[in-house]
Tab-separated table of C-alpha atoms in Angstrom:
chain	number	residue	atom	x	y	z
U	17	GLY	CA	-11.551	-28.441	96.531
U	18	ALA	CA	-15.063	-27.348	97.296
U	19	VAL	CA	-15.359	-24.605	99.876
U	20	VAL	CA	-18.278	-23.277	101.830
U	21	SER	CA	-17.871	-19.804	103.240
U	22	GLN	CA	-19.928	-18.689	106.212
U	23	HIS	CA	-20.128	-15.102	107.417
U	24	PRO	CA	-19.872	-13.653	109.992
U	25	SER	CA	-17.767	-15.942	112.147
U	26	ARG	CA	-18.865	-14.188	115.307
U	27	VAL	CA	-21.686	-11.793	116.067
U	28	ILE	CA	-22.962	-10.186	119.236
U	29	CYS	CA	-26.365	-8.585	119.181
U	30	LYS	CA	-28.859	-7.158	121.606
U	31	SER	CA	-32.007	-8.958	122.540
U	32	GLY	CA	-34.850	-8.129	120.173
U	33	THR	CA	-32.718	-7.442	117.122
U	34	SER	CA	-32.311	-9.638	114.045
U	35	VAL	CA	-29.144	-11.209	112.742
U	36	LYS	CA	-28.423	-12.531	109.264
U	37	ILE	CA	-25.904	-15.284	108.609
U	38	GLU	CA	-24.699	-16.001	105.084
U	39	CYS	CA	-23.568	-19.294	103.643
U	40	ARG	CA	-21.904	-19.359	100.238
U	41	SER	CA	-20.650	-22.204	98.105
U	42	LEU	CA	-17.552	-20.753	96.489
U	43	ASP	CA	-16.763	-23.058	93.596
U	44	PHE	CA	-19.811	-25.197	93.087
U	45	GLN	CA	-23.541	-24.787	92.802
U	46	ALA	CA	-25.567	-26.037	95.708
U	47	THR	CA	-29.244	-26.664	95.147
U	48	THR	CA	-29.504	-27.851	98.725
U	49	MET	CA	-27.920	-26.419	101.831
U	50	PHE	CA	-28.395	-27.443	105.437
U	51	TRP	CA	-28.429	-25.339	108.583
U	52	TYR	CA	-27.336	-26.851	111.876
U	53	ARG	CA	-27.274	-25.580	115.407
U	54	GLN	CA	-24.749	-26.762	117.926
U	55	PHE	CA	-25.034	-26.187	121.650
U	56	PRO	CA	-21.873	-26.194	123.760
U	57	LYS	CA	-20.260	-29.617	123.941
U	58	GLN	CA	-23.146	-31.175	122.060
U	59	SER	CA	-23.773	-32.571	118.632
U	60	LEU	CA	-25.133	-30.829	115.583
U	61	MET	CA	-28.872	-30.591	115.347
U	62	LEU	CA	-30.334	-30.138	111.892
U	63	MET	CA	-32.578	-27.092	111.835
U	64	ALA	CA	-33.687	-26.934	108.240
U	65	THR	CA	-32.965	-27.866	104.673
U	66	SER	CA	-32.625	-24.905	102.349
U	67	ASN	CA	-33.759	-25.467	98.781
U	68	GLU	CA	-32.833	-23.062	96.006
U	69	GLY	CA	-35.893	-21.336	94.635
U	70	SER	CA	-38.348	-22.851	97.061
U	71	LYS	CA	-39.309	-22.819	100.698
U	72	ALA	CA	-37.045	-24.325	103.288
U	73	THR	CA	-37.988	-27.536	105.020
U	74	TYR	CA	-37.806	-27.177	108.778
U	75	GLU	CA	-37.204	-29.941	111.274
U	76	GLN	CA	-39.743	-30.619	113.939
U	77	GLY	CA	-39.599	-28.113	116.758
U	78	VAL	CA	-37.800	-25.395	114.796
U	79	GLU	CA	-39.763	-22.157	114.498
U	80	LYS	CA	-39.800	-21.159	110.858
U	81	ASP	CA	-40.916	-17.616	111.671
U	82	LYS	CA	-38.001	-17.159	113.991
U	83	PHE	CA	-35.336	-18.720	111.810
U	84	LEU	CA	-35.939	-17.360	108.338
U	85	ILE	CA	-34.112	-19.123	105.544
U	86	ASN	CA	-33.675	-17.755	102.057
U	87	HIS	CA	-31.927	-19.639	99.266
U	88	ALA	CA	-32.183	-17.134	96.464
U	89	SER	CA	-29.346	-18.420	94.305
U	90	LEU	CA	-27.405	-21.604	93.709
U	91	THR	CA	-24.476	-20.287	95.732
U	92	LEU	CA	-26.087	-18.436	98.625
U	93	SER	CA	-28.345	-19.331	101.507
U	94	THR	CA	-29.072	-17.029	104.418
U	95	LEU	CA	-30.362	-17.690	107.916
U	96	THR	CA	-31.941	-14.776	109.737
U	97	VAL	CA	-32.543	-15.073	113.450
U	98	THR	CA	-35.414	-12.698	114.085
U	99	SER	CA	-36.092	-10.976	117.383
U	100	ALA	CA	-33.163	-12.746	118.939
U	101	HIS	CA	-33.180	-13.730	122.585
U	102	PRO	CA	-30.360	-14.955	124.827
U	103	GLU	CA	-31.547	-18.540	124.425
U	104	ASP	CA	-30.817	-18.230	120.693
U	105	SER	CA	-27.136	-17.877	121.522
U	106	SER	CA	-25.439	-20.809	119.884
U	107	PHE	CA	-23.050	-21.965	117.175
U	108	TYR	CA	-24.741	-22.113	113.779
U	109	ILE	CA	-23.192	-24.111	110.966
U	110	CYS	CA	-24.222	-24.375	107.341
U	111	SER	CA	-23.316	-27.089	104.894
U	112	ALA	CA	-23.720	-27.751	101.209
U	113	ARG	CA	-23.534	-30.899	99.195
U	114	ASP	CA	-21.465	-31.487	96.084
U	115	PRO	CA	-23.548	-32.290	93.022
U	116	PRO	CA	-23.341	-35.982	92.019
U	117	GLY	CA	-20.500	-36.910	89.750
U	118	ARG	CA	-18.206	-34.055	90.697
U	119	ILE	CA	-14.561	-34.988	91.169
U	120	GLY	CA	-13.798	-35.288	94.845
U	121	TYR	CA	-17.409	-35.799	95.731
U	122	SER	CA	-18.059	-35.931	99.431
U	123	PRO	CA	-21.302	-35.904	101.351
U	124	LEU	CA	-21.227	-32.418	102.797
U	125	HIS	CA	-18.950	-29.413	102.930
U	126	PHE	CA	-19.271	-27.353	106.069
U	127	GLY	CA	-18.831	-23.679	106.718
U	128	ASN	CA	-16.707	-22.639	109.672
U	129	GLY	CA	-19.740	-21.684	111.694
U	130	THR	CA	-21.099	-18.520	113.286
U	131	ARG	CA	-20.945	-17.948	117.023
U	132	LEU	CA	-24.036	-15.932	117.929
U	133	THR	CA	-24.221	-14.255	121.314
U	134	VAL	CA	-27.395	-12.440	122.251
U	135	THR	CA	-27.082	-10.075	125.194
K	8	ALA	CA	-35.076	-43.937	111.433
K	9	GLN	CA	-31.347	-43.907	111.744
K	10	SER	CA	-29.111	-43.174	114.673
K	11	VAL	CA	-25.539	-43.396	115.807
K	12	THR	CA	-24.162	-43.914	119.272
K	13	GLN	CA	-20.695	-42.799	120.187
K	14	LEU	CA	-19.407	-44.523	123.276
K	15	GLY	CA	-17.377	-42.209	125.428
K	16	SER	CA	-17.807	-38.465	125.306
K	17	HIS	CA	-14.145	-38.003	126.245
K	18	VAL	CA	-11.152	-40.085	125.298
K	19	SER	CA	-7.632	-39.324	126.452
K	20	VAL	CA	-4.531	-40.930	124.975
K	21	SER	CA	-0.839	-40.311	125.178
K	22	GLU	CA	1.013	-38.997	122.168
K	23	GLY	CA	2.094	-41.974	120.083
K	24	ALA	CA	-0.578	-44.263	121.482
K	25	LEU	CA	-3.395	-45.938	119.585
K	26	VAL	CA	-6.544	-43.922	119.080
K	27	LEU	CA	-9.854	-45.799	119.149
K	28	LEU	CA	-13.132	-43.899	118.944
K	29	ARG	CA	-16.234	-46.046	118.985
K	30	CYS	CA	-19.356	-45.656	116.892
K	31	ASN	CA	-22.347	-47.959	116.590
K	32	TYR	CA	-25.172	-47.306	114.211
K	33	SER	CA	-28.782	-48.258	113.761
K	34	SER	CA	-30.327	-48.299	110.318
K	35	SER	CA	-33.133	-50.158	108.574
K	36	VAL	CA	-31.390	-49.829	105.211
K	37	PRO	CA	-27.748	-50.206	104.191
K	38	PRO	CA	-26.084	-47.255	105.850
K	39	TYR	CA	-23.678	-44.669	104.589
K	40	LEU	CA	-21.290	-43.855	107.419
K	41	PHE	CA	-18.977	-40.935	108.026
K	42	TRP	CA	-16.487	-39.577	110.508
K	43	TYR	CA	-15.991	-35.845	110.844
K	44	VAL	CA	-13.535	-33.826	112.912
K	45	GLN	CA	-14.249	-30.423	114.411
K	46	TYR	CA	-11.638	-28.060	115.772
K	47	PRO	CA	-12.708	-25.320	118.216
K	48	ASN	CA	-15.027	-22.723	116.710
K	49	GLN	CA	-14.850	-24.279	113.287
K	50	GLY	CA	-17.058	-26.305	111.017
K	51	LEU	CA	-16.685	-29.995	110.345
K	52	GLN	CA	-14.109	-31.635	108.136
K	53	LEU	CA	-14.693	-35.033	106.603
K	54	LEU	CA	-12.168	-37.629	107.765
K	55	LEU	CA	-13.503	-40.611	105.867
K	56	LYS	CA	-16.652	-42.238	104.613
K	57	TYR	CA	-18.063	-45.670	103.913
K	58	THR	CA	-20.568	-46.045	101.132
K	59	THR	CA	-20.104	-49.416	99.463
K	60	GLY	CA	-17.254	-51.767	98.699
K	61	ALA	CA	-14.231	-52.266	100.910
K	62	THR	CA	-15.164	-52.305	104.564
K	63	LEU	CA	-11.838	-50.888	105.734
K	64	VAL	CA	-11.790	-47.245	104.838
K	65	LYS	CA	-8.731	-45.031	104.979
K	66	GLY	CA	-9.074	-41.321	105.533
K	67	ILE	CA	-7.000	-38.234	105.997
K	68	ASN	CA	-4.417	-37.642	108.726
K	69	GLY	CA	-3.730	-41.362	109.142
K	70	PHE	CA	-7.210	-42.280	110.345
K	71	GLU	CA	-9.110	-45.338	109.245
K	72	ALA	CA	-12.374	-47.035	110.116
K	73	GLU	CA	-13.832	-50.463	109.545
K	74	PHE	CA	-17.460	-51.113	108.738
K	75	LYS	CA	-18.631	-54.240	110.560
K	76	LYS	CA	-22.182	-55.065	109.650
K	77	SER	CA	-22.433	-57.951	112.117
K	78	GLU	CA	-21.523	-55.609	114.953
K	79	THR	CA	-23.265	-52.530	113.496
K	80	SER	CA	-20.070	-50.649	114.180
K	81	PHE	CA	-17.834	-48.141	112.441
K	82	HIS	CA	-15.017	-47.473	114.888
K	83	LEU	CA	-12.350	-44.902	114.069
K	84	THR	CA	-8.696	-45.718	114.681
K	85	LYS	CA	-5.272	-44.221	114.270
K	86	PRO	CA	-2.109	-46.181	115.133
K	87	SER	CA	-0.216	-43.290	116.684
K	88	ALA	CA	-1.809	-40.168	118.143
K	89	HIS	CA	-0.374	-36.755	117.505
K	90	MET	CA	-0.977	-33.619	119.527
K	91	SER	CA	-2.694	-32.077	116.520
K	92	ASP	CA	-5.346	-34.823	116.638
K	93	ALA	CA	-6.916	-33.236	119.713
K	94	ALA	CA	-10.405	-32.243	118.581
K	95	GLU	CA	-14.053	-33.271	118.621
K	96	TYR	CA	-14.958	-36.251	116.460
K	97	PHE	CA	-18.425	-36.989	115.147
K	98	CYS	CA	-19.767	-40.161	113.645
K	99	ALA	CA	-22.683	-39.732	111.251
K	100	VAL	CA	-25.062	-41.849	109.196
K	101	SER	CA	-27.331	-41.276	106.225
K	102	ASP	CA	-29.592	-43.585	104.282
K	103	HIS	CA	-28.395	-42.550	100.829
K	104	PRO	CA	-25.746	-40.269	99.350
K	105	GLY	CA	-28.070	-38.134	97.300
K	106	THR	CA	-27.925	-34.374	97.176
K	107	ALA	CA	-30.707	-33.821	99.664
K	108	SER	CA	-30.025	-36.645	102.067
K	109	LYS	CA	-29.585	-35.649	105.684
K	110	LEU	CA	-26.890	-36.685	108.063
K	111	THR	CA	-27.665	-37.815	111.576
K	112	PHE	CA	-24.784	-37.129	113.919
K	113	GLY	CA	-23.689	-38.824	117.077
K	114	THR	CA	-23.092	-36.828	120.216
K	115	GLY	CA	-19.386	-36.544	119.577
K	116	THR	CA	-16.205	-37.687	121.295
K	117	ARG	CA	-13.630	-35.226	122.483
K	118	LEU	CA	-10.134	-36.576	121.968
K	119	GLN	CA	-7.422	-35.332	124.271
K	120	VAL	CA	-3.798	-36.101	123.498
K	121	THR	CA	-1.293	-35.809	126.315
K	122	LEU	CA	2.493	-35.761	126.345
């Protein structure tokens, strides 16, 4: 079945540095990927929609200059947290949607998430 | 705008007992409804979905949910809980199943299964 791989699973960085998180669709092409943020014991909040070959669409209240999204190919989207601060510590999850008509179509396939801790 | 409300942030059941996780939705168009499960420090796994057709939907791991338009509900059930069912469960809604459609998630229900 379709798999979305997210890397790294955990990262600890110092305040002021930048961190890049990768999201790959392993056996299908994803023109659209989604980035979510999840605070402890809370739901997933959509941060942005990543579109292959074009600019990402950010949700209201999400700083596009802080959370840089690049979707350079049909199988890879990256989220870079720039100048990270402790309040950016969170669980980040990416997802990608099967193209229509694919066997086993389901709405979204999720990566296993990245636990970011900023010290 | 669409939304989902999950009643009960924590549900505890005994092993072998019925599991009932509640979800009510709000949507101005026919909704597409989903239940996802999340294990600690992992992403989400689709349990089941309702798009069109039969209102009783069967999913993986013995779970099922029934779409009730009159009650705007999509409650998740399982006849007999297993210890491995302990996880966080999210109900979600979207307005269409297209490639770029977004999911709106509920706040989640943590299921605890006791011996």
